[in-house]
Structure formats: structure tokens, C-alpha cells
PDB file of C-alpha atoms in Angstrom:
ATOM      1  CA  UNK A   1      38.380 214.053  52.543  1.00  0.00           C
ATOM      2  CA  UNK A   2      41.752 215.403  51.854  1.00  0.00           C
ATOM      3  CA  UNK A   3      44.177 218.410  51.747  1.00  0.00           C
ATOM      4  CA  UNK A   4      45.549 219.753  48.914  1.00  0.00           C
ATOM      5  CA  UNK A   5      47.686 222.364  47.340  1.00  0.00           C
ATOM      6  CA  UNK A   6      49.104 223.872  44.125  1.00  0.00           C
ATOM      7  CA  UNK A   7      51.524 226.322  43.069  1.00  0.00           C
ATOM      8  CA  UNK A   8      52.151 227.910  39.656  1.00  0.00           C
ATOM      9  CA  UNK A   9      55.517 230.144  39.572  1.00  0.00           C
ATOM     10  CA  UNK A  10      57.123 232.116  36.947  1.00  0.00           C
ATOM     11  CA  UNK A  11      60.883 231.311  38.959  1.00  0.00           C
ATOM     12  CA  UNK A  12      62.008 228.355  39.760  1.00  0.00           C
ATOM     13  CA  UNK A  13      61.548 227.303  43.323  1.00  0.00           C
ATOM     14  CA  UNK A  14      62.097 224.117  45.282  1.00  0.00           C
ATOM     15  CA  UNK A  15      59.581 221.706  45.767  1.00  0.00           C
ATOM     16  CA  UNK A  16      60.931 221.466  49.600  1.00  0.00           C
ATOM     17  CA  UNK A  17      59.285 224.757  50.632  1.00  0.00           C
ATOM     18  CA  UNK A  18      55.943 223.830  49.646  1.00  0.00           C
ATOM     19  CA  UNK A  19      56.046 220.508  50.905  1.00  0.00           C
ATOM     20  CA  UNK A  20      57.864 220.671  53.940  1.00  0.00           C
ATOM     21  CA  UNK A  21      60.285 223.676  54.797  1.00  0.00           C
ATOM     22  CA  UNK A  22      56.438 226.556  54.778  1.00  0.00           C
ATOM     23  CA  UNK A  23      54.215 226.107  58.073  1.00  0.00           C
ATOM     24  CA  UNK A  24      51.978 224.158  57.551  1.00  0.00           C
ATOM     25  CA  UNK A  25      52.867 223.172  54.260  1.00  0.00           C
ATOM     26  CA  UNK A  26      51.251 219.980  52.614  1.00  0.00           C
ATOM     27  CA  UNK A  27      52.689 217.649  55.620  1.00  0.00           C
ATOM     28  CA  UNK A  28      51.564 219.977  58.147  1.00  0.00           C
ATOM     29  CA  UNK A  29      47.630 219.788  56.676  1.00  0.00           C
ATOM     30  CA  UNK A  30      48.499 216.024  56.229  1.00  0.00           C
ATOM     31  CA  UNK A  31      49.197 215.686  59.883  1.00  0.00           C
ATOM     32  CA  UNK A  32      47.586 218.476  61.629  1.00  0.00           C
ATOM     33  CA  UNK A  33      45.525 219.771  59.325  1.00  0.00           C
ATOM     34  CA  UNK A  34      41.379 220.257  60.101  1.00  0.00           C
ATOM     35  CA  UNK A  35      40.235 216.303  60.361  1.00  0.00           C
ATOM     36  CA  UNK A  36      43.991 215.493  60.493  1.00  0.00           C
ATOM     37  CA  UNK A  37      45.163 213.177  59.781  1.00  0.00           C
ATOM     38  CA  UNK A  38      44.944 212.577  56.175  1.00  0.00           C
ATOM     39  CA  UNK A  39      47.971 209.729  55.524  1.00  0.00           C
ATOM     40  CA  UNK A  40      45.780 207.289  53.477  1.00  0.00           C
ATOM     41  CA  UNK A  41      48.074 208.212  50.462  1.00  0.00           C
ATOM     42  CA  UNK A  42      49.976 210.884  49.220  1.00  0.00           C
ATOM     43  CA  UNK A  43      51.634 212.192  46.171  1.00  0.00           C
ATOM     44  CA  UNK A  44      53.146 214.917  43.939  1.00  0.00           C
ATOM     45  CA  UNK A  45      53.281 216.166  40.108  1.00  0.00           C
ATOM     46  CA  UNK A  46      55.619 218.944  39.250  1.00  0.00           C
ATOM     47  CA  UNK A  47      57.055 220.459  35.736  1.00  0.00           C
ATOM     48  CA  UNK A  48      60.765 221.280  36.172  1.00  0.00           C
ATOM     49  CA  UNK A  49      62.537 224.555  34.777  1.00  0.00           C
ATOM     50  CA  UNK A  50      62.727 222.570  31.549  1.00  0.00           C
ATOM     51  CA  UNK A  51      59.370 221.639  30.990  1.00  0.00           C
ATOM     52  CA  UNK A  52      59.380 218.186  32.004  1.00  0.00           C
ATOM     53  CA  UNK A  53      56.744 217.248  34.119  1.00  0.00           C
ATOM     54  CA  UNK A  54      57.179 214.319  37.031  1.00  0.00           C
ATOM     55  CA  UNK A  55      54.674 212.388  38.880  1.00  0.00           C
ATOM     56  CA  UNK A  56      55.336 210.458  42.306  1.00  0.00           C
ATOM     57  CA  UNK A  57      52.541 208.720  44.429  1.00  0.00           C
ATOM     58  CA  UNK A  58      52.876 206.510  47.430  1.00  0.00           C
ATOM     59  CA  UNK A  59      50.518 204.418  49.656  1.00  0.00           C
ATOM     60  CA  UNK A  60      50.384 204.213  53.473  1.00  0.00           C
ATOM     61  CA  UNK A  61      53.323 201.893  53.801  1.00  0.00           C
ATOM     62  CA  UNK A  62      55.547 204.532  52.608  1.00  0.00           C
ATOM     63  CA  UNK A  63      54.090 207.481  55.311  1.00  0.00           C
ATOM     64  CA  UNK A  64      54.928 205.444  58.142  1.00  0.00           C
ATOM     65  CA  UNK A  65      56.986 208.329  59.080  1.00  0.00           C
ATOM     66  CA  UNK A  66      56.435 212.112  59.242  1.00  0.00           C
ATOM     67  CA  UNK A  67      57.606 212.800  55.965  1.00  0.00           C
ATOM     68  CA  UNK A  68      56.990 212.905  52.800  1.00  0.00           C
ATOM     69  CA  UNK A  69      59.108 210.777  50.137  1.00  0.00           C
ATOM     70  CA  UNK A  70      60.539 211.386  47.151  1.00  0.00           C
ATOM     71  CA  UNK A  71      63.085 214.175  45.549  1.00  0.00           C
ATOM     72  CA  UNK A  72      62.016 216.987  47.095  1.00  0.00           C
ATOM     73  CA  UNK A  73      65.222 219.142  46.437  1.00  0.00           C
ATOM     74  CA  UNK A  74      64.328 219.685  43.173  1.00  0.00           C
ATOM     75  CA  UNK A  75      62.696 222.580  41.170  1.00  0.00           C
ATOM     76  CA  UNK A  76      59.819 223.362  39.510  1.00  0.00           C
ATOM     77  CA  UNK A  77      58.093 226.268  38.289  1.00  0.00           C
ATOM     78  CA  UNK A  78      54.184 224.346  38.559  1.00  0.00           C
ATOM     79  CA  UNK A  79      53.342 221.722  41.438  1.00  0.00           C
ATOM     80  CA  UNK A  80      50.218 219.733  42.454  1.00  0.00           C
ATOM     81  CA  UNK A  81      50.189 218.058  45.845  1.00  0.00           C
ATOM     82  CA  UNK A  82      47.975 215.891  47.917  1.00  0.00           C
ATOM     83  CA  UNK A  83      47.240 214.295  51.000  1.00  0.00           C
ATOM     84  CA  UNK A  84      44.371 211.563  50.895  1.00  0.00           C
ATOM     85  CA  UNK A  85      41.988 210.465  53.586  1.00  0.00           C
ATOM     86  CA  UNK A  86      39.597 208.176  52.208  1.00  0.00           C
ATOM     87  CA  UNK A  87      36.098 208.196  52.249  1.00  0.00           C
ATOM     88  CA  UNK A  88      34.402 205.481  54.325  1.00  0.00           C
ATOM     89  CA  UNK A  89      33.005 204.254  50.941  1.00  0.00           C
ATOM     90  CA  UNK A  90      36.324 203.873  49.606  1.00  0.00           C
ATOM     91  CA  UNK A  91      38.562 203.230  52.408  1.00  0.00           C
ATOM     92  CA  UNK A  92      39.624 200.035  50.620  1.00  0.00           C
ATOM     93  CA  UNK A  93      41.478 201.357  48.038  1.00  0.00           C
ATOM     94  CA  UNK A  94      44.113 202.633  50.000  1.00  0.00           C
ATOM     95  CA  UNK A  95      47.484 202.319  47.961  1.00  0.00           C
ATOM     96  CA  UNK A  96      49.637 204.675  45.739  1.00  0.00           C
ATOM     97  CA  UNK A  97      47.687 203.449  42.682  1.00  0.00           C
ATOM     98  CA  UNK A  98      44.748 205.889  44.418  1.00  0.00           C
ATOM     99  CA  UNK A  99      46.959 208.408  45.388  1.00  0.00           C
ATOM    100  CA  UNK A 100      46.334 211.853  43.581  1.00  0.00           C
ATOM    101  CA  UNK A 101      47.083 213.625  41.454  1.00  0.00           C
ATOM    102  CA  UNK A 102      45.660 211.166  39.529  1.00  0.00           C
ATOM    103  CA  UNK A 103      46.895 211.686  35.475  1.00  0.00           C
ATOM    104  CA  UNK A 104      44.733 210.574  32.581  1.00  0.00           C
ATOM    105  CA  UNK A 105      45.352 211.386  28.608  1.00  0.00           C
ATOM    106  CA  UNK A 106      47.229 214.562  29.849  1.00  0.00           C
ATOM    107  CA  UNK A 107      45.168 215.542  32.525  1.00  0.00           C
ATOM    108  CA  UNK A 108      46.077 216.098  36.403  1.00  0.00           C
ATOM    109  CA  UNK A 109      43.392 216.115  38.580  1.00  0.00           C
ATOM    110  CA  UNK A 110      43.368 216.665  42.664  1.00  0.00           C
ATOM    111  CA  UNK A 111      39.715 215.930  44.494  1.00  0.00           C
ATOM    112  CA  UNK A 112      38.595 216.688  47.970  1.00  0.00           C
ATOM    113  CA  UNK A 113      34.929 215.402  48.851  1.00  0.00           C
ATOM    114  CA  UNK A 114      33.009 212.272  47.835  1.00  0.00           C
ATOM    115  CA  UNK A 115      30.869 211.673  45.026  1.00  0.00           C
ATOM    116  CA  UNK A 116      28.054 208.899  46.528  1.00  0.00           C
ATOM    117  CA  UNK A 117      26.103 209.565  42.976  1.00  0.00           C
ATOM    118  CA  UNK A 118      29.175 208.828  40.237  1.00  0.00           C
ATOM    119  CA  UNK A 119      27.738 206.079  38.100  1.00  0.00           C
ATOM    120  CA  UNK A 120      25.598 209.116  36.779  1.00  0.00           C
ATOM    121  CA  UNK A 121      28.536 209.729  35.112  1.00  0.00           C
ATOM    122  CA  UNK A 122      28.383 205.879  33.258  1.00  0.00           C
ATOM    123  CA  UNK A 123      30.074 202.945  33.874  1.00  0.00           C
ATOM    124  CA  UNK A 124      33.604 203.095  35.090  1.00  0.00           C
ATOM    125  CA  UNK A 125      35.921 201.218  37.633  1.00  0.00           C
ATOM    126  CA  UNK A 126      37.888 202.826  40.490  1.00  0.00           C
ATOM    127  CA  UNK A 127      37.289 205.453  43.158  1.00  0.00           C
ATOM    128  CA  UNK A 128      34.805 208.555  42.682  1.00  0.00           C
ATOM    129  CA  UNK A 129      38.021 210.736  41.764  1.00  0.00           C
ATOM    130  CA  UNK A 130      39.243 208.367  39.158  1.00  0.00           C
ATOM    131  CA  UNK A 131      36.095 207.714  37.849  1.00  0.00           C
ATOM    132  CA  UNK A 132      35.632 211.622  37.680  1.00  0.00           C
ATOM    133  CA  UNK A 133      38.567 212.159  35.943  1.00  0.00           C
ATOM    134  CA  UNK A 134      38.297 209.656  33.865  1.00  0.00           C
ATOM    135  CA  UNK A 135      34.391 211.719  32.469  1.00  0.00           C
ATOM    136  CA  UNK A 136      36.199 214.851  32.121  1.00  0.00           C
ATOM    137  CA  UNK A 137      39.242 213.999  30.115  1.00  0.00           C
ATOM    138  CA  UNK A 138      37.277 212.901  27.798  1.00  0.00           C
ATOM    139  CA  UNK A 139      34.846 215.716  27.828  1.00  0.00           C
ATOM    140  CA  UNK A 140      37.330 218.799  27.712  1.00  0.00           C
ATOM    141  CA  UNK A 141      37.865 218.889  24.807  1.00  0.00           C
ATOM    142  CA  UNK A 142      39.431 220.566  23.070  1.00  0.00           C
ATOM    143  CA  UNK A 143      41.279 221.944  26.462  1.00  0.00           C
ATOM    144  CA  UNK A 144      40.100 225.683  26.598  1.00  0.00           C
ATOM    145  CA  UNK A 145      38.725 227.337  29.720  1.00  0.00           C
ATOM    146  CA  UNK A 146      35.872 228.135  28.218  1.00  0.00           C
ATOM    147  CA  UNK A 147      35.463 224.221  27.580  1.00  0.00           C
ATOM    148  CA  UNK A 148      36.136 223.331  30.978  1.00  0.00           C
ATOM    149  CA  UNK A 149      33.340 225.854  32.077  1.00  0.00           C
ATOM    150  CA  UNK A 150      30.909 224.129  30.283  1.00  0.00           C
ATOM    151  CA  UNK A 151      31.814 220.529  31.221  1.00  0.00           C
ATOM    152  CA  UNK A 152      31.843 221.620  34.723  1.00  0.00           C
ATOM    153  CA  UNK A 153      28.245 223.348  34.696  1.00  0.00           C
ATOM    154  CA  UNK A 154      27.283 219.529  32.919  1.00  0.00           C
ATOM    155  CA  UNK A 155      28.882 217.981  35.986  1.00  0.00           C
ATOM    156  CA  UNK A 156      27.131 220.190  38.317  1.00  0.00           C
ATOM    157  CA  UNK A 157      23.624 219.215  36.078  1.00  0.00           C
ATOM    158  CA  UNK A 158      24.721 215.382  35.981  1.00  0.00           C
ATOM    159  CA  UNK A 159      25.829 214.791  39.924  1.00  0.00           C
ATOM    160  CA  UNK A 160      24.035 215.897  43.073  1.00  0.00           C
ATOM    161  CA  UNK A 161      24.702 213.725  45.735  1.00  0.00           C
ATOM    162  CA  UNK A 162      28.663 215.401  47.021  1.00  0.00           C
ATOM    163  CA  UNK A 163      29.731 216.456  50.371  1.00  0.00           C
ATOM    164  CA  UNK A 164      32.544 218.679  47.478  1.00  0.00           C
ATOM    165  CA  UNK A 165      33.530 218.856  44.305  1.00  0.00           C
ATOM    166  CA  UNK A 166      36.663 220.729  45.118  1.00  0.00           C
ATOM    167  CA  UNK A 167      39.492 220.307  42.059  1.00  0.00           C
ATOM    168  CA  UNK A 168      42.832 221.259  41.289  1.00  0.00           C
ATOM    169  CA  UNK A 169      43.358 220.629  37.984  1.00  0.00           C
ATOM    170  CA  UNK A 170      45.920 221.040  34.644  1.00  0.00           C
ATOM    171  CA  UNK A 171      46.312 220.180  31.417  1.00  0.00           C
ATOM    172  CA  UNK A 172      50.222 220.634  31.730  1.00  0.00           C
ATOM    173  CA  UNK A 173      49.973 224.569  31.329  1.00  0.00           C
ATOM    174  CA  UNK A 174      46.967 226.093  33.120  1.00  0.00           C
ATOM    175  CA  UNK A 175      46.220 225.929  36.813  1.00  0.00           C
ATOM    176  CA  UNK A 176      42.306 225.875  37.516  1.00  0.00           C
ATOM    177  CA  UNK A 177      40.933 225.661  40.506  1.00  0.00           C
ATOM    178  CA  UNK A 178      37.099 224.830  41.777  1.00  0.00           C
ATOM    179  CA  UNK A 179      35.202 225.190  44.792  1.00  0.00           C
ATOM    180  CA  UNK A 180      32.028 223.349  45.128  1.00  0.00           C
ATOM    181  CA  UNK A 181      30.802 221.989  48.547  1.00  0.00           C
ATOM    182  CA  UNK A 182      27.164 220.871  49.663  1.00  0.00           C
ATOM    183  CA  UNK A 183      28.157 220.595  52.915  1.00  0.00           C
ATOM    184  CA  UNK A 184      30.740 220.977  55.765  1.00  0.00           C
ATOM    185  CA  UNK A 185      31.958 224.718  54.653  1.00  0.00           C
ATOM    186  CA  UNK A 186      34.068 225.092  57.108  1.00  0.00           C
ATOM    187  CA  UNK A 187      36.348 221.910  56.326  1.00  0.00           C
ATOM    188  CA  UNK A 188      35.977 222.125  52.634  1.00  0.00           C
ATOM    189  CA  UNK A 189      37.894 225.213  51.958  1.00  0.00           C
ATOM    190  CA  UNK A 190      40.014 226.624  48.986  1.00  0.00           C
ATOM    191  CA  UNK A 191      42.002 229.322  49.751  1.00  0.00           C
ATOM    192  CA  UNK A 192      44.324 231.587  47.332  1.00  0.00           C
ATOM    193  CA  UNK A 193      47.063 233.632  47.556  1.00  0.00           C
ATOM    194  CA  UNK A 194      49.027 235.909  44.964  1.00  0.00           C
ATOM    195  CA  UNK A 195      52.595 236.625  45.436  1.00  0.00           C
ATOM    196  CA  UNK A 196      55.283 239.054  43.679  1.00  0.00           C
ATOM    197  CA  UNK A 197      56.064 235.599  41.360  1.00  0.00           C
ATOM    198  CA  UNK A 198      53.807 233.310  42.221  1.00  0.00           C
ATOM    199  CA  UNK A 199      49.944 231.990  42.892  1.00  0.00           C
ATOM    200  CA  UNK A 200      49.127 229.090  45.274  1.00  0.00           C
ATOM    201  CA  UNK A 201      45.730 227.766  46.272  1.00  0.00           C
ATOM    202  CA  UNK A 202      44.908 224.823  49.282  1.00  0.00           C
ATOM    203  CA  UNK A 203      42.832 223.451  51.143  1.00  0.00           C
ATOM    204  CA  UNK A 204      43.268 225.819  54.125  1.00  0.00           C
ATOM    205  CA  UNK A 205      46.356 228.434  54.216  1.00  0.00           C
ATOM    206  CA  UNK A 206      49.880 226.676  53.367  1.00  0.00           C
ATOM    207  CA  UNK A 207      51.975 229.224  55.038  1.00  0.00           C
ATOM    208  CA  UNK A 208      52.152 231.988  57.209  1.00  0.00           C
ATOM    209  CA  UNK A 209      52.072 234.884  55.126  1.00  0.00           C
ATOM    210  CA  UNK A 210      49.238 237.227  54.814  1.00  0.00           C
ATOM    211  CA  UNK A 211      47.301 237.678  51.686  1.00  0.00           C
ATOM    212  CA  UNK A 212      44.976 233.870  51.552  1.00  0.00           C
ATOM    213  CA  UNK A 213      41.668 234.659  50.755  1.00  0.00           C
ATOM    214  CA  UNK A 214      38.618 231.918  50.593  1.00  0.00           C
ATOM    215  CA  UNK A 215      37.193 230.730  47.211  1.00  0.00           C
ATOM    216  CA  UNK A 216      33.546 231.158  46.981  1.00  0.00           C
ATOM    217  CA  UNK A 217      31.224 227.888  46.983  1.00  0.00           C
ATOM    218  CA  UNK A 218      30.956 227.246  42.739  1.00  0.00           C
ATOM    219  CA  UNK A 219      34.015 229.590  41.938  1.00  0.00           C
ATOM    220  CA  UNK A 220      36.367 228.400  38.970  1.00  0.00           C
ATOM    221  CA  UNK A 221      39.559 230.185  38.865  1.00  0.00           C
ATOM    222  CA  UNK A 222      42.234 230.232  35.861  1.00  0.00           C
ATOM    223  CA  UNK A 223      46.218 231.019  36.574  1.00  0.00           C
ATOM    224  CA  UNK A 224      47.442 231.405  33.425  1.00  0.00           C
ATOM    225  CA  UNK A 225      51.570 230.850  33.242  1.00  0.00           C
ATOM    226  CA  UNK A 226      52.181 234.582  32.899  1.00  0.00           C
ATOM    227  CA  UNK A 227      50.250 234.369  36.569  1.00  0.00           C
ATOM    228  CA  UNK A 228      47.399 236.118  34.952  1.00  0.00           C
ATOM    229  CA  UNK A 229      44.091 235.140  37.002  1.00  0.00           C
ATOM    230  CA  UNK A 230      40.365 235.093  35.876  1.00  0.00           C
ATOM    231  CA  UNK A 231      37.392 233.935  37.329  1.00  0.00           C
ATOM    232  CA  UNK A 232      33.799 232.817  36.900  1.00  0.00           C
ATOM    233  CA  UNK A 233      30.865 231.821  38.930  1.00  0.00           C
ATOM    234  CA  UNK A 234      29.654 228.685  38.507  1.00  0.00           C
ATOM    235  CA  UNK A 235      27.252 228.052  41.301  1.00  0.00           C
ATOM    236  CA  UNK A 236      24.523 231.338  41.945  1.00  0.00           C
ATOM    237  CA  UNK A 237      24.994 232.210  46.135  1.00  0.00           C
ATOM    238  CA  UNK A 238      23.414 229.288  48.349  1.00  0.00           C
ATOM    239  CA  UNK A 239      22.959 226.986  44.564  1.00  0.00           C
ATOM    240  CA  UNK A 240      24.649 224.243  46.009  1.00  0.00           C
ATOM    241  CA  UNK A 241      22.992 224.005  49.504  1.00  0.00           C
ATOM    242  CA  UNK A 242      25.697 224.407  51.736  1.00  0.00           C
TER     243      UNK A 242
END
């Protein structure tokens, strides 16, 4: 049970707005957000104007305050953000270690909902989002959209017991987001907006500005870096039983 958010932009822009300066913003749906709040951990990924990407992920010790850490007066042109409430079944792992977005073999990953079914996906160590991640990195391969597609529709085949399945992910160049909830639609939301440079999707609207629309339950959408978008149903109307 968390909020997320992601932004792919073809200017430079400061991770600040996103994170902080925009109402809500990510600490806004950390604090006040619907279920708020969501403090069990917190983190960041972003790819500066020269490509480089950066990852930063802190536990509960370090949101003490109502703030988030790290260097957020610098740019990017891509950024992945997250606010973690744990799961009852996983309230125990707690620090920045399970923080999100979680990276494996150049994957990032962001998850909101619980899993209760994961060792269909084999043996594994770690929360329902590692373990997750860890299945699809080494399924997507090679890393086309057309190859996620398919590894998601095995996921959806190979899992059943979710409250969501809702993902942010990249492989360093693509944004795709996925909406997939069996229950509580009305908390486990993605919503996207387009700007003049710029696409964002979250959890529930990031800022003020007109122009979020909902994802539909079993959507996958592509933003491409040219902000070229594409989309495909996953998940026939009422498939998933929410």
C-alpha cells in the first residue's frame, strides 16, 4: 500500500517540483495522501541531463520529519518516486534496503498492492515487490515492449491472489506503467497526465493542473523518450474482479 509517481521529460527539470515544491507532490500523498500516511520508507531514482542515472532510498529513521532527504535541487529529465506503507504481511521489513524503486540487473521497478500468492513465482527471499522484480528481470528479455506484454499476461496467468499489481517500471529508457487491481478501486489508482514537455503518472493526481486522467484496471502504457505514448489492454473489462 503505497503512493507513487513518475515523470519522463524531454527538458530538464528539478527533482524539487515533483517531490516537494507541486501540491500534493510525492510528500503530500506520503503524508496526506488516501490511507495516509505512507512513511514506512521512501526513495528516489532519477537520470540527470547527462544520462547518469542515481538511486537514493531511506528507511523510517530518516522520515522522522516532513521531508524528504536527499539532493533534491538537482535535475533530471526521467524520475521514479515512492512512498511505502507496508503490508501487514511485511511490515517487518521496514528499512531503506525495502524502499522502492527497487533496481535489479538494470531494471527499476515501483509496486503498490500485495502479492499474498508470490512463491508461484518460485523460490525467492525478500518482500512480494522484490521477489516480483526479481521474476521479471529475468523474464524480459530481451527488453522490448512487446516482451514485457507477454511476461506481464504470464504474471497475470501465474498470480491471483493481489489486492494490485500496479507498476512503474524502466529499463533506463522507457517509462511503462500498469494498472491491475482486484480490489479497493478507489485507493488503487494510476492516473496520467501529458504536458507541452512532459508525461507523469501517480498514484492519485500529483499537482493541481488539469488534464489527469485514470488508467483503466489491466492497462499497460509505454512513454517513449520522444514522449510518444502507446497503450494496450491487458485485462478484458471486469477480468480482474474488482
Amino acid at each position: 500500500m503505497c503512493r507513487m509517481l513518475a515523470v519522463l521529460s524531454a527538458r530538464p527539470f528539478s527533482i524539487r517540483r515533483w517531490l516537494l515544491d507541486v501540491n500534493p507532490g510525492l510528500l503530500g500523498l506520503s503524508l496526506r495522501g488516501k490511507n495516509a500516511p505512507h512513511r514506512d520508507g521512501l526513495g528516489y531514482a532519477f537520470r540527470d541531463p547527462q544520462g547518469k542515472w542515481h538511486l537514493f532510498r531511506f528507511g523510517p529513521q530518516a522520515l522522522a520529519q516532513a521531508e524528504i532527504p536527499g539532493p533534491l535541487e538537482r535535475e533530471a529529465t526521467f524520475l521514479l518516486a515512492h512512498a511505502r506503507k507496508s503490508s501487514p504481511e511485511y511490515a517487518q521489513f521496514r528499512g531503506g534496503l525495502y524502499a522502492h524503486p527497487l533496481f535489479y540487473d538494470g531494471v527499476f521497478l515501483c509496486h503498490n498492492g500485495t502479492v499474498r500468492d508470490i512463491e508461484r513465482l518460485g523460490l525467492a527471499h525478500g518482500t512480494d515487490s522484490q521477489r516480483l522484480l526479481f521474476w521479471l528481470a529475468r523474464r524480459w528479455k530481451p527488453r522490448t515492449p512487446e516482451r514485457l506484454e507477454e511476461c506481464l499476461r504470464d504474471l497475470l496467468q501465474s498470480v491471483s491472489d493481489f489486492s494490485a499489481l500496479n507498476l512503474l517500471l524502466s529499463e533506463g529508457e522507457n517509462l511503462y506503467a500498469f494498472c491491475a487491481f482486484r480490489t479497493n478501486p478507489e485507493y488503487f489508482t494510476l492516473w496520467f497526465r501529458k504536458g507541452g514537455d512532459f508525461v507523469a503518472v501517480a498514484s492519485e493526481p500529483a499537482d493541481g493542473e488539469e488534464g489527469w486522467s485514470p488508467m483503466e484496471n489491466g492497462e499497460l502504457r509505454l512513454v517513449r523518450p520522444d514522449l510518444s505514448l502507446s497503450r494496450v489492454a491487458l485485462l478484458e473489462p471486469g477480468e480482474a474482479g474488482a
